[in-house]
Amino acid sequence: MAVFVYAENINGIYKKAAFEAVSYAKAIATKTGDSVTAISINPTDSSDLLYKYGADKVINVKDAGLKNFSSKAYAQAVNEVFDGNVIVFPHTTDASSVAPMLAIQKNYSLITNAIDVPESTSPFQVKRRAFSGKGFMHAKADAAGVIVTVSQNAYGVKENAASGSEEVKELSIANEDTKVINHEQSSGKLDLKEAEVVVSAGRGMKGPENWGMIEDLANVLGAATACSKPVSDIGWRPHTEHVGQTGKAISPNLYVAVGISGAIQHLAGVNSSKTIVVINNDAEAPFFKSADYGVVGDAFQIIPALTEKIKALKGA
Amino acid sequence: MKILVCISSVPDTTSKINFTADKSAFDKNGIQWVINPLDEFALTKAIKLQESQGATVTVVNVGDAGTEAVIRKALAIGANDAIRVNTEAKDSFSVAKEIARVAQDGAYELVLMGKESIDYNGGAVPGMVAQLLNFPFVNAAVGFDVNGSEATAVREIEGGKETISVKLPAVVAGQKGLVDEKDLIIPNMRGIMSARTKALQVVEPSNTEVKVEAVSFDSVAPRAAVKLVSADNLDELVRLLHEEAKVI
Ligand SMILES: Cc1cc2nc3c(=O)[nH]c(=O)nc-3n(C[C@H](O)[C@H](O)[C@H](O)COP(=O)(O)OP(=O)(O)OC[C@H]3O[C@@H](n4cnc5c(N)ncnc54)[C@H](O)[C@@H]3O)c2cc1C
């Protein structure tokens, strides 16, 4: 039997989270000796991109009615083509809205925020994020089938080429209860949850006019930018950048925190970052206790200097 | 309009998270309980609709008697009345089932909640409730307004936002942005006094089975001690990040 995976695309283009979900599904399939079938709705990208991470088969759902996202209609579409015991979703905003609806339709167990491959596949048991990163839970599925969402950046993208084949499925699902009025996508900005490097700043930056240097550092690092809660509360930065217990939970390879005290609620959303660098002028800032590397000093001097040095390294 | 707001009772955000010695459960000793912060956005939104549209706001919580202080706080914030489904919240599915039953019995036109609870981070109850009720579902809402039988919601999407119209009845799961942080209502003395006299109905659960079990818990492994680099020696920081951590 195939392990299924929902390969999310945004406007037809596969997200990194889709490749990660396929990589994860492949890891399960390798354990159970099964194949991997990916489901995608109206992709324009080539299925080759999914074969590369281990998809043996890609089902491309074509449905003009699903041009716009609707959790309910998308869940119904997935339900029409999914006929297995396991399906993997990325834990993105959209995919994790579809997964619970599908879980009810299928009467399957739903385990969200998985951070590792399952400890057992029968019964399905996996380690997941809980308590906003302040703890972990080993969750066991009781139903005959399981839907699992994988926390972004937790497992990673792993190449594992398969010689896949594609099937096109034409559906026409009624999508009437929500209608898109306006769609705003900021182009060119790195997605915070997918980013491998994140540069984040807090109230220590004193004001929004000082964010230029944070963006410069982010640019040389190829990083996304983030901020602490008070910074977005005051409106210095959009709340989509707020990370922490009540904002986004992220796990990049490198998290650089500038002028952030490291309150427990902030740490909750970032402490699964692999490497943490803290820059703060207060040697007693709690964040130093949770950091791998730290610099005690004035961010306004350190950040521009650090940016130049990294630029030199990258240029070399 | 009848609005149902789902409230989960979670450890205060400053709580240190500990587990019992055998790691089988969350250790509730010394924990202060609060309304899930994301649910507070939903509750405040509902109170605004109560003021602007004459809506009635009922809060529902699935939990044992220990959650009543948190329910009273929601009443003090301004909800009209409350329902507690008398059972420990064990997994997303069983909680969603109880909420859907309450929503159906009361014929609510709008079910509002936070997009996830900050304890178990399931993020699953809202979508499950929507599917059980066969209502449209808007997740990660950062804006919402009602206009007759139609509503508009702004939802967060990766790298942007989308404004959509939604047919009521609907389930909307919100987060920060649904209302401004500064608009969150802090109960005043009058609210606290009147909360004491508001109806808090206790209903028995339907004893739904659970679909996910918590087998055990782990704490977060502590990081090694921080390596401090002098502000005058940023070359060393770059070297460490490049050669040791291999992240740049
Ligand atoms: C219910 C609830 C939920 C919360 N959720 C979150 C959350 O999700 N995310 C979050 O971030 N917070 C959250 N908080 C807030 C959290 O408790 C802290 O208040 C917040 O993280 C502090 O932000 P900050 O570090 O930017 O600001 P501050 O606490 O003001 O710290 C600023 C830091 O900058 C340093 N600094 C100042 N000037 C300089 C300089 N020139 N150079 C270098 N360093 C400098 C200071 O030493 C200080 O450490 C929550 C709080 C509550 C009550």
Coordinates of C-alpha atoms and ligand atoms in Angstrom, one line a residue:
Chain A
M1 CA 0.0 0.0 0.0
A2 CA 1.2 3.5 -0.7
V3 CA 2.1 6.1 1.8
F4 CA 0.4 9.3 0.6
V5 CA 1.6 12.8 0.9
Y6 CA 0.0 16.1 0.2
A7 CA 2.4 18.2 -1.9
E8 CA 1.4 21.8 -1.3
N9 CA 1.8 24.3 -4.0
I10 CA 1.2 28.0 -3.9
N11 CA -0.1 29.3 -7.2
G12 CA 1.1 26.1 -8.8
I13 CA 4.6 26.3 -7.5
Y14 CA 5.8 23.6 -5.0
K15 CA 6.8 24.9 -1.6
K16 CA 10.0 23.7 0.1
A17 CA 7.5 22.3 2.7
A18 CA 6.1 20.0 0.0
F19 CA 9.6 18.5 -0.7
E20 CA 10.1 18.1 3.0
A21 CA 6.7 16.3 3.3
V22 CA 7.6 14.0 0.4
S23 CA 11.0 13.3 2.0
Y24 CA 9.3 12.4 5.2
A25 CA 6.7 10.2 3.4
K26 CA 9.6 8.4 1.7
A27 CA 11.2 7.7 5.1
I28 CA 8.0 6.1 6.3
A29 CA 7.6 4.1 3.1
T30 CA 11.2 2.9 3.4
K31 CA 10.3 1.6 6.9
T32 CA 7.2 -0.1 5.8
G33 CA 8.3 -1.3 2.4
D34 CA 5.7 0.7 0.5
S35 CA 5.7 3.2 -2.3
V36 CA 5.0 7.0 -2.1
T37 CA 2.0 8.7 -3.8
A38 CA 1.9 12.5 -3.8
I39 CA -1.3 14.4 -4.3
S40 CA -1.3 17.9 -5.5
I41 CA -4.1 20.3 -6.5
N42 CA -3.6 22.3 -9.8
P43 CA 0.2 22.3 -9.8
T44 CA 2.0 24.0 -12.7
D45 CA 5.4 22.8 -11.5
S46 CA 6.8 19.5 -13.0
S47 CA 6.2 16.3 -11.1
D48 CA 9.9 15.6 -11.6
L49 CA 10.5 17.9 -8.6
L50 CA 8.6 15.4 -6.4
Y51 CA 10.2 12.3 -7.9
K52 CA 13.5 13.7 -6.8
Y53 CA 12.5 13.3 -3.1
G54 CA 11.0 9.9 -3.5
A55 CA 7.5 10.2 -5.0
D56 CA 6.8 7.0 -7.0
K57 CA 3.6 8.5 -8.3
V58 CA 2.1 11.9 -8.4
I59 CA -1.7 12.5 -8.7
N60 CA -2.3 15.9 -10.2
V61 CA -5.8 17.0 -9.4
K62 CA -7.2 19.3 -12.0
D63 CA -10.2 21.3 -10.9
A64 CA -10.9 24.8 -12.1
G65 CA -13.2 25.2 -9.1
L66 CA -10.2 24.8 -6.8
K67 CA -8.3 27.7 -8.2
N68 CA -8.8 29.5 -4.9
F69 CA -8.0 27.8 -1.6
S70 CA -10.8 26.6 0.6
S71 CA -10.0 24.2 3.5
K72 CA -13.3 22.3 3.0
A73 CA -13.2 21.9 -0.8
Y74 CA -9.5 21.0 -0.7
A75 CA -10.1 18.4 2.0
Q76 CA -12.9 16.9 -0.1
A77 CA -10.6 16.8 -3.2
V78 CA -7.9 15.0 -1.2
N79 CA -10.4 12.6 0.1
E80 CA -11.5 11.7 -3.4
V81 CA -8.1 10.5 -4.4
F82 CA -6.5 9.3 -1.2
D83 CA -7.1 5.7 -0.5
G84 CA -4.4 4.6 1.9
N85 CA -3.8 4.3 5.7
V86 CA -1.2 7.1 6.0
I87 CA -1.0 10.6 4.6
V88 CA 1.6 13.2 5.4
F89 CA 0.9 16.9 5.2
P90 CA 3.3 19.8 5.8
H91 CA 2.4 21.8 8.9
T92 CA 1.9 25.0 6.8
T93 CA -1.1 27.2 7.4
D94 CA -3.1 25.9 4.5
A95 CA -2.2 22.2 4.7
S96 CA -2.8 22.1 8.4
S97 CA -6.3 23.6 7.8
V98 CA -7.1 20.8 5.4
A99 CA -5.7 17.9 7.5
P100 CA -8.2 18.2 10.4
M101 CA -11.2 18.2 8.0
L102 CA -9.8 15.2 6.2
A103 CA -9.3 13.4 9.5
I104 CA -13.0 13.8 10.2
Q105 CA -14.0 12.7 6.7
K106 CA -11.9 9.6 6.9
N107 CA -12.4 8.9 10.6
Y108 CA -8.6 8.7 11.0
S109 CA -6.3 9.8 13.8
L110 CA -4.6 13.1 13.2
I111 CA -1.2 13.8 14.7
T112 CA 0.1 17.3 14.1
N113 CA 3.5 19.0 14.4
A114 CA 5.6 15.8 14.1
I115 CA 9.3 16.5 14.4
D116 CA 10.8 13.2 13.6
V117 CA 10.1 10.0 11.6
P118 CA 7.6 7.7 13.4
E119 CA 9.0 5.6 16.2
S120 CA 6.6 2.9 15.1
T121 CA 4.3 2.6 12.1
S122 CA 1.9 0.0 13.5
P123 CA 0.5 1.4 15.7
F124 CA 1.7 4.8 14.3
Q125 CA 3.7 6.6 17.0
V126 CA 5.7 9.8 16.6
K127 CA 7.4 12.5 18.6
R128 CA 5.7 15.9 18.2
R129 CA 6.2 19.4 19.3
A130 CA 4.1 20.4 22.3
F131 CA 3.9 23.2 24.9
S132 CA 5.1 25.6 22.3
G133 CA 8.5 24.1 22.1
K134 CA 8.9 23.7 25.9
G135 CA 8.4 20.0 25.7
F136 CA 7.7 17.1 23.4
M137 CA 5.0 14.5 23.3
H138 CA 5.1 11.0 21.9
A139 CA 1.7 10.5 20.3
K140 CA 0.1 7.2 19.3
A141 CA -2.7 6.9 16.8
D142 CA -5.6 4.7 17.7
A143 CA -7.6 4.7 14.5
A144 CA -6.9 2.4 11.5
G145 CA -5.5 5.2 9.5
V146 CA -3.4 8.2 10.3
I147 CA -2.9 11.7 9.1
V148 CA 0.3 13.4 10.2
T149 CA 1.5 16.9 9.7
V150 CA 5.2 17.6 9.7
S151 CA 6.6 20.6 11.5
Q152 CA 8.4 22.7 8.9
N153 CA 12.3 22.4 8.9
A154 CA 12.1 19.6 11.5
Y155 CA 12.9 16.7 9.2
G156 CA 14.5 18.5 6.4
V157 CA 14.5 18.0 2.6
K158 CA 16.2 14.8 1.6
E159 CA 16.9 13.8 -2.0
N160 CA 16.0 10.2 -2.8
A161 CA 15.3 9.9 -6.5
A162 CA 12.5 7.6 -7.7
S163 CA 11.4 7.0 -11.3
G164 CA 7.9 8.4 -10.8
S165 CA 4.8 8.4 -13.0
E166 CA 2.0 10.9 -13.1
E167 CA -1.7 10.6 -13.2
V168 CA -4.1 13.4 -13.9
K169 CA -7.4 13.3 -12.0
E170 CA -10.2 15.7 -13.2
L171 CA -12.5 16.7 -10.4
S172 CA -15.2 19.3 -10.1
I173 CA -15.8 20.1 -6.5
A174 CA -18.4 22.7 -5.5
N175 CA -16.5 25.4 -3.8
E176 CA -19.2 27.9 -2.8
D177 CA -19.0 28.8 0.8
T178 CA -15.9 31.0 0.6
K179 CA -15.0 33.4 -2.1
V180 CA -11.7 35.3 -2.5
I181 CA -12.2 39.1 -2.7
N182 CA -8.6 40.1 -2.5
H183 CA -5.2 38.4 -2.6
E184 CA -2.0 40.1 -1.5
Q185 CA 1.2 38.3 -1.9
S186 CA 4.4 40.1 -1.1
S187 CA 6.8 38.9 -3.7
G188 CA 10.5 38.2 -3.2
K189 CA 10.3 37.9 0.6
L190 CA 11.6 34.7 2.1
D191 CA 9.0 32.7 3.9
L192 CA 9.8 32.9 7.6
K193 CA 8.8 29.3 8.4
E194 CA 10.7 27.8 5.6
A195 CA 13.9 29.9 6.0
E196 CA 17.1 28.2 7.0
V197 CA 18.5 31.4 8.5
V198 CA 16.4 34.0 10.4
V199 CA 17.6 37.3 11.7
S200 CA 15.3 38.6 14.4
A201 CA 15.2 41.8 16.4
G202 CA 13.5 43.1 19.4
R203 CA 12.7 46.2 21.3
G204 CA 16.5 46.8 21.7
M205 CA 16.4 48.3 18.1
K206 CA 14.7 51.3 19.6
G207 CA 12.5 52.0 16.5
P208 CA 11.4 50.9 13.1
E209 CA 13.8 53.3 11.4
N210 CA 16.7 51.1 12.6
W211 CA 15.6 48.0 10.9
G212 CA 17.6 48.8 7.8
M213 CA 20.7 47.2 9.4
I214 CA 18.7 44.1 10.3
E215 CA 17.6 43.7 6.7
D216 CA 21.1 44.3 5.5
L217 CA 22.4 41.5 7.7
A218 CA 19.5 39.3 6.6
N219 CA 20.3 40.0 3.0
V220 CA 23.9 38.9 3.2
L221 CA 22.9 35.8 5.0
G222 CA 20.0 35.0 2.7
A223 CA 17.8 35.1 5.8
A224 CA 14.2 35.9 6.6
T225 CA 13.5 38.6 9.2
A226 CA 11.5 38.1 12.4
C227 CA 10.8 40.1 15.5
S228 CA 9.7 39.8 19.2
K229 CA 6.1 40.3 20.2
P230 CA 6.3 43.9 21.6
V231 CA 7.9 45.0 18.3
S232 CA 4.9 43.8 16.3
D233 CA 2.4 45.0 19.0
I234 CA 3.8 48.6 18.7
G235 CA 3.6 48.2 14.9
W236 CA 7.3 48.5 14.1
R237 CA 7.0 45.3 12.1
P238 CA 4.1 43.4 10.7
H239 CA 2.7 40.8 13.0
T240 CA 3.4 38.1 10.5
E241 CA 7.0 38.4 11.6
H242 CA 6.3 37.9 15.3
V243 CA 7.9 34.7 16.6
G244 CA 7.3 32.9 19.9
Q245 CA 4.7 31.2 21.9
T246 CA 1.8 33.3 20.5
G247 CA 3.4 34.0 17.2
K248 CA 5.2 31.7 14.7
A249 CA 7.2 28.7 15.9
I250 CA 10.3 28.3 13.7
S251 CA 13.3 26.0 13.5
P252 CA 15.9 27.4 11.2
N253 CA 19.5 26.2 11.1
L254 CA 20.6 29.6 12.4
Y255 CA 18.7 32.1 14.5
V256 CA 20.3 35.5 15.1
A257 CA 18.6 37.4 17.9
V258 CA 19.4 41.1 18.1
G259 CA 18.2 43.2 21.1
I260 CA 15.8 40.6 22.3
S261 CA 15.8 39.8 26.0
G262 CA 14.9 36.1 25.6
A263 CA 11.7 36.0 27.7
I264 CA 10.3 32.5 28.1
Q265 CA 7.4 33.2 25.6
H266 CA 9.9 34.3 23.0
L267 CA 12.2 31.3 23.5
A268 CA 9.2 28.9 23.2
G269 CA 8.9 29.7 19.5
V270 CA 12.6 29.7 18.6
N271 CA 14.4 27.3 20.9
S272 CA 14.3 24.5 18.4
S273 CA 16.5 26.5 16.1
K274 CA 19.7 24.5 15.5
T275 CA 22.2 27.3 16.3
I276 CA 21.3 30.4 18.2
V277 CA 23.4 33.6 18.2
V278 CA 22.4 36.3 20.7
I279 CA 23.6 39.9 20.4
N280 CA 22.6 42.0 23.4
N281 CA 24.2 44.9 25.4
D282 CA 23.0 43.4 28.7
A283 CA 25.3 40.6 29.8
E284 CA 22.5 39.4 32.1
A285 CA 19.9 39.1 29.3
P286 CA 18.3 35.6 29.8
F287 CA 18.7 34.8 26.2
F288 CA 22.4 34.1 26.7
K289 CA 21.4 31.0 28.7
S290 CA 19.7 29.6 25.6
A291 CA 22.3 30.6 23.0
D292 CA 25.2 28.8 21.4
Y293 CA 27.1 31.9 20.6
G294 CA 26.8 35.4 22.2
V295 CA 28.2 38.9 21.8
V296 CA 27.7 41.3 24.7
G297 CA 27.6 44.8 23.2
D298 CA 25.8 47.5 21.3
A299 CA 23.8 46.1 18.3
F300 CA 24.1 49.4 16.5
Q301 CA 27.8 48.9 16.3
I302 CA 27.9 45.1 16.0
I303 CA 25.4 44.5 13.3
P304 CA 26.9 46.7 10.5
A305 CA 30.4 45.4 11.3
L306 CA 29.2 41.8 11.3
T307 CA 27.3 42.3 8.0
E308 CA 30.6 43.5 6.4
K309 CA 32.5 40.6 7.7
I310 CA 30.0 38.1 6.5
K311 CA 29.9 39.8 3.2
A312 CA 33.6 39.4 2.9
L313 CA 33.4 35.7 3.8
K314 CA 30.7 35.1 1.2
G315 CA 32.5 37.1 -1.4
A316 CA 35.7 35.1 -0.8
Chain B
M1 CA -26.6 36.5 16.0
K2 CA -25.6 33.7 18.3
I3 CA -21.8 33.3 18.7
L4 CA -20.0 30.4 20.4
V5 CA -16.5 31.1 21.5
C6 CA -14.3 28.1 22.4
I7 CA -12.0 28.6 25.3
S8 CA -9.2 26.4 26.3
S9 CA -7.6 26.6 29.7
V10 CA -3.8 26.5 29.4
P11 CA -0.7 27.0 31.6
D12 CA 0.2 30.6 32.0
T13 CA 2.8 31.6 29.4
T14 CA 5.5 32.1 32.0
S15 CA 5.1 28.5 33.2
K16 CA 8.1 26.2 33.2
I17 CA 6.9 22.9 31.7
N18 CA 7.6 19.8 33.8
F19 CA 6.4 16.2 33.5
T20 CA 5.6 13.6 36.1
A21 CA 8.4 11.4 37.2
D22 CA 7.3 8.6 35.0
K23 CA 7.0 11.1 32.1
S24 CA 3.5 9.9 31.4
A25 CA 1.8 13.3 32.0
F26 CA 2.2 17.0 32.3
D27 CA 2.9 18.0 35.9
K28 CA 0.1 20.4 36.9
N29 CA 1.7 21.3 40.2
G30 CA 2.0 25.0 40.8
I31 CA 0.6 25.9 37.4
Q32 CA -1.5 29.0 37.0
W33 CA -4.2 28.6 34.3
V34 CA -5.2 31.2 31.8
I35 CA -7.4 31.6 28.8
N36 CA -5.4 30.4 25.8
P37 CA -4.0 33.7 24.5
L38 CA -5.1 33.0 20.9
D39 CA -8.7 32.3 22.2
E40 CA -8.6 35.8 23.8
F41 CA -8.4 37.3 20.4
A42 CA -11.5 35.3 19.4
L43 CA -13.4 36.3 22.6
T44 CA -12.6 40.0 22.2
K45 CA -13.8 39.8 18.5
A46 CA -17.0 38.2 19.7
I47 CA -17.5 40.9 22.4
K48 CA -17.1 43.6 19.7
L49 CA -19.8 41.9 17.6
Q50 CA -21.9 41.8 20.7
E51 CA -21.5 45.6 21.0
S52 CA -21.9 46.4 17.3
Q53 CA -24.5 43.9 16.2
G54 CA -26.3 42.9 19.4
A55 CA -24.9 39.4 19.2
T56 CA -25.0 37.1 22.2
V57 CA -21.8 35.4 23.2
T58 CA -21.6 32.0 24.8
V59 CA -18.3 30.5 25.8
V60 CA -17.7 26.8 25.8
N61 CA -15.0 24.8 27.4
V62 CA -14.4 21.1 27.5
G63 CA -12.8 20.5 30.8
D64 CA -13.1 19.3 34.4
A65 CA -14.2 21.6 37.3
G66 CA -10.7 23.0 37.5
T67 CA -11.3 25.1 34.5
E68 CA -14.1 27.2 36.0
A69 CA -11.9 30.1 37.1
V70 CA -10.8 30.5 33.5
I71 CA -14.5 30.3 32.3
R72 CA -15.4 33.0 34.9
K73 CA -12.7 35.2 33.5
A74 CA -14.2 34.9 30.0
L75 CA -17.6 35.9 31.5
A76 CA -15.9 38.8 33.3
I77 CA -14.5 39.9 29.9
G78 CA -18.1 40.1 28.7
A79 CA -19.5 36.8 27.4
N80 CA -23.2 36.4 28.2
D81 CA -23.1 32.9 29.5
A82 CA -21.0 29.7 29.5
I83 CA -21.1 26.0 29.0
R84 CA -18.6 23.6 30.4
V85 CA -18.6 20.0 29.0
N86 CA -17.6 18.1 32.1
T87 CA -14.7 15.9 30.9
E88 CA -11.0 16.2 30.8
A89 CA -9.8 17.3 27.4
K90 CA -7.9 14.3 26.1
D91 CA -7.4 14.7 22.4
S92 CA -8.4 17.1 19.6
F93 CA -11.0 14.7 18.2
S94 CA -12.9 14.2 21.4
V95 CA -12.8 17.9 22.2
A96 CA -14.0 18.8 18.7
K97 CA -16.9 16.3 19.0
E98 CA -18.1 17.9 22.3
I99 CA -17.9 21.4 20.9
A100 CA -19.7 20.5 17.7
R101 CA -22.5 18.9 19.7
V102 CA -22.9 22.1 21.8
A103 CA -22.7 24.2 18.6
Q104 CA -25.4 22.1 17.0
D105 CA -27.7 22.0 20.0
G106 CA -27.5 25.8 20.4
A107 CA -27.8 26.5 16.7
Y108 CA -24.9 29.0 16.8
E109 CA -24.3 31.0 13.6
L110 CA -20.7 31.6 14.3
V111 CA -18.1 29.5 16.1
L112 CA -14.9 31.5 17.0
M113 CA -11.7 30.2 18.5
G114 CA -8.0 30.5 18.5
K115 CA -6.1 28.7 15.7
E116 CA -4.3 26.5 18.3
S117 CA -3.8 26.1 22.0
I118 CA -0.4 26.9 23.3
D119 CA -0.2 23.7 25.4
Y120 CA -0.6 20.8 23.0
N121 CA -0.3 22.9 19.8
G122 CA -2.7 20.6 18.0
G123 CA -4.2 23.2 15.8
A124 CA -6.7 20.6 14.9
V125 CA -9.9 21.3 16.9
P126 CA -11.1 24.2 14.7
G127 CA -11.0 22.3 11.4
M128 CA -12.5 19.3 13.0
V129 CA -15.4 21.2 14.4
A130 CA -16.0 22.8 11.0
Q131 CA -16.1 19.5 9.3
L132 CA -18.3 17.9 12.0
L133 CA -20.8 20.8 11.5
N134 CA -20.3 20.9 7.8
F135 CA -19.6 24.6 8.1
P136 CA -17.1 26.7 6.0
F137 CA -13.8 27.1 7.8
V138 CA -11.4 30.0 7.9
N139 CA -8.1 29.3 9.7
A140 CA -5.4 31.8 10.9
A141 CA -7.8 34.7 10.6
V142 CA -6.3 38.2 11.1
G143 CA -9.5 40.1 10.5
F144 CA -13.2 39.4 10.5
D145 CA -16.5 41.3 10.1
V146 CA -20.1 40.4 9.7
N147 CA -22.6 41.9 7.3
G148 CA -26.0 40.2 7.5
S149 CA -25.7 36.5 6.5
E150 CA -22.3 37.1 4.9
A151 CA -19.1 37.7 6.6
T152 CA -15.6 38.7 5.5
A153 CA -12.5 37.3 6.9
V154 CA -8.8 38.2 6.3
R155 CA -6.7 35.1 6.5
E156 CA -2.9 34.8 6.7
I157 CA -1.3 33.0 3.8
E158 CA 2.3 32.2 3.4
G159 CA 3.9 35.5 2.4
G160 CA 0.7 37.6 2.4
K161 CA -2.9 37.8 3.2
E162 CA -6.2 37.1 1.5
T163 CA -9.6 38.6 2.1
I164 CA -12.5 36.2 1.6
S165 CA -16.2 36.3 1.9
V166 CA -17.7 33.5 4.0
K167 CA -21.3 32.2 4.2
L168 CA -22.6 31.9 7.7
P169 CA -22.8 29.7 9.7
A170 CA -19.0 29.3 9.8
V171 CA -16.1 28.4 12.0
V172 CA -13.3 31.0 12.2
A173 CA -10.0 30.3 14.0
G174 CA -8.1 33.5 14.8
Q175 CA -4.8 34.7 15.9
K176 CA -3.1 37.9 16.7
G177 CA -4.5 40.6 14.3
L178 CA -8.1 39.4 14.6
V179 CA -8.2 42.2 17.1
D180 CA -5.4 44.5 18.1
E181 CA -3.4 43.5 21.1
K182 CA -4.3 46.8 22.8
D183 CA -8.0 46.1 22.4
L184 CA -7.9 42.9 24.4
I185 CA -10.3 43.4 27.3
I186 CA -9.0 43.2 30.8
P187 CA -11.9 42.5 33.2
N188 CA -12.8 45.3 35.5
M189 CA -14.5 45.1 38.9
R190 CA -18.0 45.4 37.4
G191 CA -17.3 42.6 35.0
I192 CA -15.9 40.4 37.7
M193 CA -18.9 41.0 39.9
S194 CA -21.4 40.4 37.1
A195 CA -19.6 37.2 36.0
R196 CA -20.5 35.6 39.3
T197 CA -24.2 35.9 38.5
K198 CA -24.0 34.8 34.9
A199 CA -25.1 31.3 33.9
L200 CA -22.5 28.6 33.7
Q201 CA -24.1 25.5 32.6
V202 CA -22.4 22.1 33.1
V203 CA -23.3 19.4 30.5
E204 CA -22.2 15.8 30.6
P205 CA -19.9 14.6 27.7
S206 CA -21.0 12.2 25.0
N207 CA -18.1 9.9 25.9
T208 CA -16.5 9.9 22.5
E209 CA -13.5 7.7 22.1
V210 CA -10.1 9.4 21.6
K211 CA -8.1 8.9 18.4
V212 CA -4.7 10.0 19.6
E213 CA -3.1 9.0 22.9
A214 CA -0.2 10.8 24.7
V215 CA 2.2 7.9 25.4
S216 CA 4.9 9.9 27.1
F217 CA 6.5 13.3 27.3
D218 CA 10.1 14.6 27.1
S219 CA 11.6 17.8 28.3
V220 CA 13.8 19.9 26.1
A221 CA 17.5 19.0 26.3
P222 CA 19.5 22.0 27.7
R223 CA 21.9 23.6 25.4
A224 CA 25.6 23.6 26.1
A225 CA 26.9 26.8 27.7
V226 CA 27.0 29.8 25.5
K227 CA 30.4 30.7 23.8
L228 CA 30.9 34.4 24.3
V229 CA 32.8 36.3 21.7
S230 CA 34.1 39.8 22.3
A231 CA 32.4 42.6 20.4
D232 CA 35.9 43.6 19.2
N233 CA 36.5 40.2 17.7
L234 CA 33.7 39.5 15.3
D235 CA 36.0 37.7 13.0
E236 CA 36.0 35.0 15.6
L237 CA 32.2 34.8 15.6
V238 CA 32.2 34.5 11.8
R239 CA 34.8 31.8 12.0
L240 CA 32.8 29.8 14.6
L241 CA 29.6 30.1 12.6
H242 CA 31.5 29.1 9.4
E243 CA 33.8 26.4 10.7
E244 CA 32.3 25.0 13.9
A245 CA 28.5 25.4 13.5
K246 CA 28.7 25.3 9.7
V247 CA 25.7 27.5 9.4
I248 CA 27.1 30.3 7.1
Ligands
LIG1 C1 0.5 36.0 27.0 C2 1.9 36.4 26.5 C3 2.4 35.9 25.3 C4 3.6 36.3 24.8 N1 4.1 35.7 23.6 C5 5.3 36.2 23.1 C6 5.8 35.7 21.8 O1 5.1 34.9 21.2 N2 6.9 36.2 21.4 C7 7.6 37.1 22.1 O2 8.7 37.5 21.6 N3 7.2 37.6 23.2 C8 6.0 37.2 23.8 N4 5.6 37.7 24.9 C9 6.3 38.8 25.5 C10 7.6 38.4 26.3 O3 7.2 38.1 27.6 C11 8.6 39.6 26.3 O4 7.9 40.7 26.8 C12 9.1 39.9 24.9 O5 9.6 38.8 24.2 C13 10.3 41.0 25.0 O6 10.6 41.4 23.8 P1 12.0 42.1 23.6 O7 13.1 41.2 24.0 O8 12.1 42.6 22.2 O9 12.0 43.5 24.4 P2 12.6 43.8 25.8 O10 12.2 42.9 26.9 O11 12.4 45.3 26.0 O12 14.2 43.6 25.6 C14 14.9 44.3 24.8 C15 16.3 43.8 24.8 O13 17.2 44.5 24.0 C16 18.4 44.8 24.7 N5 19.0 46.0 24.1 C17 18.6 47.3 24.3 N6 19.4 48.1 23.5 C18 20.3 47.4 22.9 C19 21.4 47.6 22.0 N7 21.7 48.9 21.7 N8 22.1 46.6 21.6 C20 21.9 45.3 22.0 N9 20.8 45.0 22.8 C21 20.1 46.0 23.3 C22 18.1 44.9 26.1 O14 19.2 44.6 26.9 C23 16.9 43.8 26.3 O15 17.5 42.6 26.6 C24 4.4 37.2 25.5 C25 3.9 37.8 26.7 C26 2.7 37.3 27.2 C27 2.2 37.9 28.5

